[in-house]
PDB file of C-alpha atoms in Angstrom:
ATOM      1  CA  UNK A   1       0.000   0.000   0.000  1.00 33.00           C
ATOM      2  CA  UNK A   2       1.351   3.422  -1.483  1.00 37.00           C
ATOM      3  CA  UNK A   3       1.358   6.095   1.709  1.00 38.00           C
ATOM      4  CA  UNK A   4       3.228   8.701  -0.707  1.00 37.00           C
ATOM      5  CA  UNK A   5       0.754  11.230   0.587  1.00 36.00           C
ATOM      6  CA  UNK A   6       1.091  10.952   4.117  1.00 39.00           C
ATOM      7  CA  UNK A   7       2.727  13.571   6.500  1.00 43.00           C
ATOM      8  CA  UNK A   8       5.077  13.590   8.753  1.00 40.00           C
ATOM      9  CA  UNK A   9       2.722  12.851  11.933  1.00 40.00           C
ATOM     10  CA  UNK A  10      -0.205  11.106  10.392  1.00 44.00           C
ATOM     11  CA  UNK A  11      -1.791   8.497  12.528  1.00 41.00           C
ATOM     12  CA  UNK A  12      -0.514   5.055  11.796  1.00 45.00           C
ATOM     13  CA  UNK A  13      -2.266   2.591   9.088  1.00 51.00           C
ATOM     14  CA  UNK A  14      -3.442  -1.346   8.857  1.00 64.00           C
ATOM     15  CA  UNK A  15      -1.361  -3.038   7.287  1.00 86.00           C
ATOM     16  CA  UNK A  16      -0.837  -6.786   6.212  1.00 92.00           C
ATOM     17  CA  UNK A  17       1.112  -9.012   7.248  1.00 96.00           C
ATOM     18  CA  UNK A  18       4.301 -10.172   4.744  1.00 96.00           C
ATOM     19  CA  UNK A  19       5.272 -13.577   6.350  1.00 97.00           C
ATOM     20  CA  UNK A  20       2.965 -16.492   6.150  1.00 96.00           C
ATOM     21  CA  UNK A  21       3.516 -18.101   9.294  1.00 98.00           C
ATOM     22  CA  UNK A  22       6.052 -17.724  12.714  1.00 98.00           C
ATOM     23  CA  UNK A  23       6.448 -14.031  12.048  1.00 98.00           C
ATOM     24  CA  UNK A  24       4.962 -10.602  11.481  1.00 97.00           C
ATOM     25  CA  UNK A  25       6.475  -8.142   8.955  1.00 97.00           C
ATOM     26  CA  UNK A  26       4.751  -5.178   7.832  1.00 97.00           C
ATOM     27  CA  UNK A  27       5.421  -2.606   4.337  1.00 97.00           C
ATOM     28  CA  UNK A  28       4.292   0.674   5.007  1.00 97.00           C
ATOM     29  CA  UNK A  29       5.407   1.787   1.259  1.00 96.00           C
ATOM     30  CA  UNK A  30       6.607   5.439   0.868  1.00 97.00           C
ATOM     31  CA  UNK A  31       6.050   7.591   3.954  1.00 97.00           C
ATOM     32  CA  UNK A  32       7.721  10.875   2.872  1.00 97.00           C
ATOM     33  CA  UNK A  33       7.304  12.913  -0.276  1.00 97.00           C
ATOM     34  CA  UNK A  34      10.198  12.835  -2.952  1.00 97.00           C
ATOM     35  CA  UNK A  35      11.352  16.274  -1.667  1.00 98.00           C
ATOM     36  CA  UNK A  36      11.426  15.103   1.676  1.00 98.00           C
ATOM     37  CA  UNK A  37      13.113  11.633   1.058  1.00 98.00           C
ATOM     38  CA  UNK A  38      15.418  12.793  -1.290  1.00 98.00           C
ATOM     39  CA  UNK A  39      16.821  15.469   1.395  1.00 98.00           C
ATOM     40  CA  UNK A  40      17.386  13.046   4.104  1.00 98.00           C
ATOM     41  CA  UNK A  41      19.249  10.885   1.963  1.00 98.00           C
ATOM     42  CA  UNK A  42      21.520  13.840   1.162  1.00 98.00           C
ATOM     43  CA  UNK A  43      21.830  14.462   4.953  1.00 98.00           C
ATOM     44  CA  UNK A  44      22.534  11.083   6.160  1.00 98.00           C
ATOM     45  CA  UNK A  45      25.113  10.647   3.631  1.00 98.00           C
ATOM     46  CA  UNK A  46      26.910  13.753   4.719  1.00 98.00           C
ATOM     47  CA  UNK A  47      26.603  13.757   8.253  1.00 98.00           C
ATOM     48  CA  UNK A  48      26.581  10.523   9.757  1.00 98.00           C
ATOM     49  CA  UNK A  49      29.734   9.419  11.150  1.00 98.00           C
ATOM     50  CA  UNK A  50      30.415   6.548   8.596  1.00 97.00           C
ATOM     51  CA  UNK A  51      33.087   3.667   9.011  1.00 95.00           C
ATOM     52  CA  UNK A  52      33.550   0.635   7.526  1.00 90.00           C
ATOM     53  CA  UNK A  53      32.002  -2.359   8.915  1.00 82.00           C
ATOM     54  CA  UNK A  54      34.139  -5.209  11.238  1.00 74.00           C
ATOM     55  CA  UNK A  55      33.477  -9.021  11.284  1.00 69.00           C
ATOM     56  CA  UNK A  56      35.605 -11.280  13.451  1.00 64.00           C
ATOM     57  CA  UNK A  57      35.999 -14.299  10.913  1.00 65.00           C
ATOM     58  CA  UNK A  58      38.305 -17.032  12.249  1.00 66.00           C
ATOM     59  CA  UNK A  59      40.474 -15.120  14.027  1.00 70.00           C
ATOM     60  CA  UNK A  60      40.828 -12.224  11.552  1.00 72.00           C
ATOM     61  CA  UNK A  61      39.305  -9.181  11.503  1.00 73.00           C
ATOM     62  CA  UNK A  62      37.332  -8.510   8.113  1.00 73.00           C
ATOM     63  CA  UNK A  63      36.325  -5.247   6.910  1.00 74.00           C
ATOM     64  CA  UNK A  64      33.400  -5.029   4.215  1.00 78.00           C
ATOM     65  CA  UNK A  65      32.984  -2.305   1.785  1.00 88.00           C
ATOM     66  CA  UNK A  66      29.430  -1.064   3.342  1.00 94.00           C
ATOM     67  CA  UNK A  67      29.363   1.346   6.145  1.00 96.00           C
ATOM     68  CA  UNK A  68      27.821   2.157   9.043  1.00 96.00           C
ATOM     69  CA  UNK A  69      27.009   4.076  11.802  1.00 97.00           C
ATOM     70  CA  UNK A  70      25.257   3.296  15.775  1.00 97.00           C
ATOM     71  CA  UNK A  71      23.711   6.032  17.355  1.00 98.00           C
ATOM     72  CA  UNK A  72      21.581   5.876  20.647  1.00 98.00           C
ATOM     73  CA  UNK A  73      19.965   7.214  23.616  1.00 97.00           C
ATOM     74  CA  UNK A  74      22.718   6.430  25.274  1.00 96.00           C
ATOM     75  CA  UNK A  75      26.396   5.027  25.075  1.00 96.00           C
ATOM     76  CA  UNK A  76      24.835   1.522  24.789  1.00 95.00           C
ATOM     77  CA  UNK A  77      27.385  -0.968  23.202  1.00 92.00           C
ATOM     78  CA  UNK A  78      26.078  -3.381  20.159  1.00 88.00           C
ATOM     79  CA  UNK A  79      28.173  -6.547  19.381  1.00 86.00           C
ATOM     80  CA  UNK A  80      27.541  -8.739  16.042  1.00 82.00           C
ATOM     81  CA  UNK A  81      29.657 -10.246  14.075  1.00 72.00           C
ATOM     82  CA  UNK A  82      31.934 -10.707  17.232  1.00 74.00           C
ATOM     83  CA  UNK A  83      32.774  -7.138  17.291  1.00 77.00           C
ATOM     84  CA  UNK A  84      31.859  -4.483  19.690  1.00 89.00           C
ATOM     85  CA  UNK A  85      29.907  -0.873  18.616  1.00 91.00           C
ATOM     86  CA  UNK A  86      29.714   2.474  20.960  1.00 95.00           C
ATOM     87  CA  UNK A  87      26.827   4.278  20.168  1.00 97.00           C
ATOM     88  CA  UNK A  88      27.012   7.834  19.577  1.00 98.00           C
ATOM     89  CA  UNK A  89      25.076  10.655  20.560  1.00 98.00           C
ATOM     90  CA  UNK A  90      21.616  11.123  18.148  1.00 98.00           C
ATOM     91  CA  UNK A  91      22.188  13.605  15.674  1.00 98.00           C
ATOM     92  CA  UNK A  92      19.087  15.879  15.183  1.00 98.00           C
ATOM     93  CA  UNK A  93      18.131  14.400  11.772  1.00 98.00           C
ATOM     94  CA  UNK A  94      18.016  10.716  13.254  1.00 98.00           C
ATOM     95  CA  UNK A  95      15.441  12.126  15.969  1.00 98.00           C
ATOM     96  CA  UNK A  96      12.984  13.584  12.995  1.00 98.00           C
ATOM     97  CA  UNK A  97      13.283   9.941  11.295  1.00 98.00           C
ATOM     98  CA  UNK A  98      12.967   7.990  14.989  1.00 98.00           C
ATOM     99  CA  UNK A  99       9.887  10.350  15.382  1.00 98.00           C
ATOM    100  CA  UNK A 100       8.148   9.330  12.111  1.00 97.00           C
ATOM    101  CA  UNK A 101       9.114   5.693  12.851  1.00 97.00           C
ATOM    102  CA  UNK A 102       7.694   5.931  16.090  1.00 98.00           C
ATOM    103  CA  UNK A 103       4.527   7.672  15.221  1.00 96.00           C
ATOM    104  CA  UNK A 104       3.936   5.361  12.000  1.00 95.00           C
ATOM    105  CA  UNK A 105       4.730   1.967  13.753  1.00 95.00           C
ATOM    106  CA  UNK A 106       3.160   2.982  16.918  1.00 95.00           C
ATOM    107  CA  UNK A 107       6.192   1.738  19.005  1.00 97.00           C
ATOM    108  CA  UNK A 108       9.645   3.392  20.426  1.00 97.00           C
ATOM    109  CA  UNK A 109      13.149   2.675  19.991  1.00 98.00           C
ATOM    110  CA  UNK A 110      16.314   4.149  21.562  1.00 97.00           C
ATOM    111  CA  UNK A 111      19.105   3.299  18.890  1.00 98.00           C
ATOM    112  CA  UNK A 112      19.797   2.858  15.498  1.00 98.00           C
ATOM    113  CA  UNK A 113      22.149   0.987  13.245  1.00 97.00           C
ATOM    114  CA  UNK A 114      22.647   2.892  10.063  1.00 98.00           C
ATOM    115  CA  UNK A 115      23.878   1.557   6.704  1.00 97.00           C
ATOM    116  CA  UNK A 116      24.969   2.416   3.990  1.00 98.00           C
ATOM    117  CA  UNK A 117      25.324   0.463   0.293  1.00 98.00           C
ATOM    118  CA  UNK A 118      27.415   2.377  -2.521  1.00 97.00           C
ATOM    119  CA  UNK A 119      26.443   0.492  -5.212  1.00 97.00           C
ATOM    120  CA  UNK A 120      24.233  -2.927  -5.647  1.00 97.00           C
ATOM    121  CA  UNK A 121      27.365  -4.750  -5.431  1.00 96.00           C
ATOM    122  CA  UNK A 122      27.037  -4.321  -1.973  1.00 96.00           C
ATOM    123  CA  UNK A 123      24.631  -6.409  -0.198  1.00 96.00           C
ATOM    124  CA  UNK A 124      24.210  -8.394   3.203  1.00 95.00           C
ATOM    125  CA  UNK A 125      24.098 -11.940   3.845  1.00 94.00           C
ATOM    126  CA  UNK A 126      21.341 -14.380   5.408  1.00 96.00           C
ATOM    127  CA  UNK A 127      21.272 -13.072   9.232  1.00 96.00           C
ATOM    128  CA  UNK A 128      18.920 -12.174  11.607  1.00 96.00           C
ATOM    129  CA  UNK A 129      18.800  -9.724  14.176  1.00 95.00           C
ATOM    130  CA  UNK A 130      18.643 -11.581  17.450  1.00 89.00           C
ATOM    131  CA  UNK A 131      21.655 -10.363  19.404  1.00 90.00           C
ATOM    132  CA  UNK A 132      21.005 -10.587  23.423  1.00 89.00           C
ATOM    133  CA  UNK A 133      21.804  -6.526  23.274  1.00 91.00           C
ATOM    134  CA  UNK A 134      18.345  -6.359  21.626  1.00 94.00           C
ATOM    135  CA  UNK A 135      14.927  -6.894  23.215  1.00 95.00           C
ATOM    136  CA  UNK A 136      13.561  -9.891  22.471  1.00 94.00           C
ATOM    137  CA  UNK A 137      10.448 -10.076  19.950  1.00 96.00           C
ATOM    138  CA  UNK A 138      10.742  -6.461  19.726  1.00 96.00           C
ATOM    139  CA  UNK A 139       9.841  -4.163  16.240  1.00 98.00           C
ATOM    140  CA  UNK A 140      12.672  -3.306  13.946  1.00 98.00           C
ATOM    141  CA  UNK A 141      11.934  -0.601  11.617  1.00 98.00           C
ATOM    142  CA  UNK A 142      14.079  -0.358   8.701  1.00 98.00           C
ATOM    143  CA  UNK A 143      13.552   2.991   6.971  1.00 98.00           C
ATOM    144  CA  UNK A 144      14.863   3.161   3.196  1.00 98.00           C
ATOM    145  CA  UNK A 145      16.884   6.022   1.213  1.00 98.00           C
ATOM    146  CA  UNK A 146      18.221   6.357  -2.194  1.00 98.00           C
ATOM    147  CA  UNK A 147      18.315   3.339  -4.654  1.00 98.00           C
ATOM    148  CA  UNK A 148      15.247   0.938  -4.998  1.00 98.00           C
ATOM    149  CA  UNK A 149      16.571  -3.056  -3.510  1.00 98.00           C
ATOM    150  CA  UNK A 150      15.475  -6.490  -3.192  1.00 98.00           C
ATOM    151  CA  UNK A 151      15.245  -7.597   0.039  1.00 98.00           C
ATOM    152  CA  UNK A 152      14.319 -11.519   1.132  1.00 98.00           C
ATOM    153  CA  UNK A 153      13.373 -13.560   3.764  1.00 98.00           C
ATOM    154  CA  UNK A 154      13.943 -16.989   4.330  1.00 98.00           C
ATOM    155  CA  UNK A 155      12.267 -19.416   7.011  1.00 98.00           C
ATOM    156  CA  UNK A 156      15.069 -21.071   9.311  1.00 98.00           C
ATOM    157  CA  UNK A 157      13.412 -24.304   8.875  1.00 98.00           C
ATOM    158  CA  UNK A 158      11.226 -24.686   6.233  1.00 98.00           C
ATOM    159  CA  UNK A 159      13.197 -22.896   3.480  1.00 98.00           C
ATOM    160  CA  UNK A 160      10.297 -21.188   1.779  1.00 97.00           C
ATOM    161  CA  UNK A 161      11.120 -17.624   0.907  1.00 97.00           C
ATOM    162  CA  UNK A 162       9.680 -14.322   0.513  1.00 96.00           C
ATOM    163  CA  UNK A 163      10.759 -10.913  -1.388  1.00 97.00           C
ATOM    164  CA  UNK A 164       9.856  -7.390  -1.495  1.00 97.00           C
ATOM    165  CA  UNK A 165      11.195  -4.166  -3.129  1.00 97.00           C
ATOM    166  CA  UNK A 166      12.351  -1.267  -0.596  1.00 98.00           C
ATOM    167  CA  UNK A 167      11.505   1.886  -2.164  1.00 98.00           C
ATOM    168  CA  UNK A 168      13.338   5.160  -1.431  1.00 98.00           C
ATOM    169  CA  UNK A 169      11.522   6.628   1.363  1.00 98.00           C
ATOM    170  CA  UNK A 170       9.726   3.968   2.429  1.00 98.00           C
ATOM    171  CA  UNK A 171       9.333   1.850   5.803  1.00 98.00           C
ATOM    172  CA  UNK A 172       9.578  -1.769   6.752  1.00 98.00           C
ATOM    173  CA  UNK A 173       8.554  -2.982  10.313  1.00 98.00           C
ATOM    174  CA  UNK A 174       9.734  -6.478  11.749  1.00 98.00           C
ATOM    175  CA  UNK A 175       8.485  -7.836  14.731  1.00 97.00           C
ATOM    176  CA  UNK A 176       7.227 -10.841  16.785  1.00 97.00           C
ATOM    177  CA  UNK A 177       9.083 -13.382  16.308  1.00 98.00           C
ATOM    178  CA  UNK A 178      10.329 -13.084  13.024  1.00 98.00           C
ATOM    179  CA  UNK A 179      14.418 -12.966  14.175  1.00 98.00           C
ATOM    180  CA  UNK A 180      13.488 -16.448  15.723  1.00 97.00           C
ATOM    181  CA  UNK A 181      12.132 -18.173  13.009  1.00 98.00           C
ATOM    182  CA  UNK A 182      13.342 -16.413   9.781  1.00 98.00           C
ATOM    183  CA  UNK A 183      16.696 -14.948   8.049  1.00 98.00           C
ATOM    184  CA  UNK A 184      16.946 -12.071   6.249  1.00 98.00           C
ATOM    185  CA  UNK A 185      19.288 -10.879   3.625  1.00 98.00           C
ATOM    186  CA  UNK A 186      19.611  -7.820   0.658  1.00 98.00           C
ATOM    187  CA  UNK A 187      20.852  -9.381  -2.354  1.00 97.00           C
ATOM    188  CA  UNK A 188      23.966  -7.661  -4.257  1.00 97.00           C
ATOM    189  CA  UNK A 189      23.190  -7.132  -7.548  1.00 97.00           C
ATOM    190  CA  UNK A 190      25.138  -5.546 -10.767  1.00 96.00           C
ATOM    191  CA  UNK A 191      21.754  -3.424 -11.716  1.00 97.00           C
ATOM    192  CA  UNK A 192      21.749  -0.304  -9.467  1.00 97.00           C
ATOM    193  CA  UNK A 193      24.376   1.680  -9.675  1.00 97.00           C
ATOM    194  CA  UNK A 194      23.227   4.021  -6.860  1.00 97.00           C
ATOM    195  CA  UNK A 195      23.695   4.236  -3.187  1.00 98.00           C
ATOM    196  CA  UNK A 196      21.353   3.377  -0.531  1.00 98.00           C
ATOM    197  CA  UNK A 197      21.281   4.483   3.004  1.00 98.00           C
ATOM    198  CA  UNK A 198      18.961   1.782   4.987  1.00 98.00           C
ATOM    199  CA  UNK A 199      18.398   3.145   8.864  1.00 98.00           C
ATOM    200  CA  UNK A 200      17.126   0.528  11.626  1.00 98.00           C
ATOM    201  CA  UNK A 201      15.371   1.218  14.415  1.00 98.00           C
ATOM    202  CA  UNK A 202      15.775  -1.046  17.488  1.00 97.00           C
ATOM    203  CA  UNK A 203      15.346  -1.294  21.244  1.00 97.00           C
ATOM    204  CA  UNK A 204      18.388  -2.156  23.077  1.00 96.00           C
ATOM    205  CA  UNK A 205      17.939  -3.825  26.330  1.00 90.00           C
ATOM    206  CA  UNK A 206      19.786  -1.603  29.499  1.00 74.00           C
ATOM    207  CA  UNK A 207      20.014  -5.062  31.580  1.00 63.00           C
ATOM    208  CA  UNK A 208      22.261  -6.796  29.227  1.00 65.00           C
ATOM    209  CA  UNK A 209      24.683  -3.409  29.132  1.00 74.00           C
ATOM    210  CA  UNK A 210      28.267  -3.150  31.145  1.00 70.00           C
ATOM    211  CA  UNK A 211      27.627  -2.143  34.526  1.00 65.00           C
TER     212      UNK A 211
END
């Protein structure tokens, strides 16, 4: 469902449910104007404090060509891929994207993991997001800028698989159990030639922080 219309603070929609089964993930389609969209993009790319990704891979650290950048509430620390992220202090574009999250999801979140893709070469692997540093069951919304991807999900036991197209301003939510029971990836592909800049929400958990 197109929401290409909707403002900033507009009440949140129904919407239906993506996943067939041991899951609930929800398109809200385009939630900013083209203006809008195409102006956070800009700003993201030229403010957020970008750095190429880490992965601890048998011993060694990796570093992949996609960047990223962890802001939060609060210093809360994030480790995936067997490496450790600080999270940095919100940066005032990141709290008018958290609010329009938050007001079209109808839930909060107190961090988010930025990305960013320079080209469709770039993609991420099967994974889900079901690190202890994140509350359990809880909504992840991934909020999409710049190029139009692919992005799949595959059931952890059954195999069957489902696909959508992120559009450039528009809003996925995850939640339930979906990190239990399915992976999710973003394809690389040789067609787009643009970047993307792919902001998720989350709720990190304060009990499972350093004391």
């Amino acid at each position: 469902m197109s929401t290409s219309n909707l403002d900033l603070f507009d009440t949140p929609l129904q919407h239906t449910n993506l996943l067939p089964y041991d899951g609930e993930v929800y398109y809200y389609g385009v939630v900013m104007d083209a203006a809008r969209a195409q102006a956070y993009y800009q700003t993201l790319l030229d403010t957020l404090e970008w750095k190429q990704d880490e992965a601890l891979i048998m011993g060694e650290t990796v570093f992949t060509k996609r960047k990223v950048a962890w802001y939060a509430d609060h210093p809360f620390q994030y480790t995936y891929s067997k490496k450790t992220k600080t999270a940095l202090p919100w940066l005032p574009v990141l709290e008018e994207l958290k609010a329009l999250v938050e007001t079209q999801s109808g839930e909060r979140y107190n961090a988010c993991l930025a990305n960013l893709y320079h080209s469709g070469e770039e993609g991420m692997a099967w994974h889900s997001d079901a690190e202890r540093d994140l509350k359990k069951n809880g909504a992840i919304a991934s909020l999409s800028l710049g190029a139009q991807r692919k992005f799949s999900f595959k059931h952890k036991v059954t195999g069957q698989t489902q696909s959508i197209v992120l559009e450039h301003g528009s809003l996925l939510i995850m939640t339930g159990t979906t990190q239990t029971h399915w992976l999710h990836r973003l394809p690389p592909t040789r067609t787009v030639h643009q970047p993307r800049v792919n902001l998720t929400f989350r709720t990190i958990e304060a009990a499972s922080q350093p004391r």
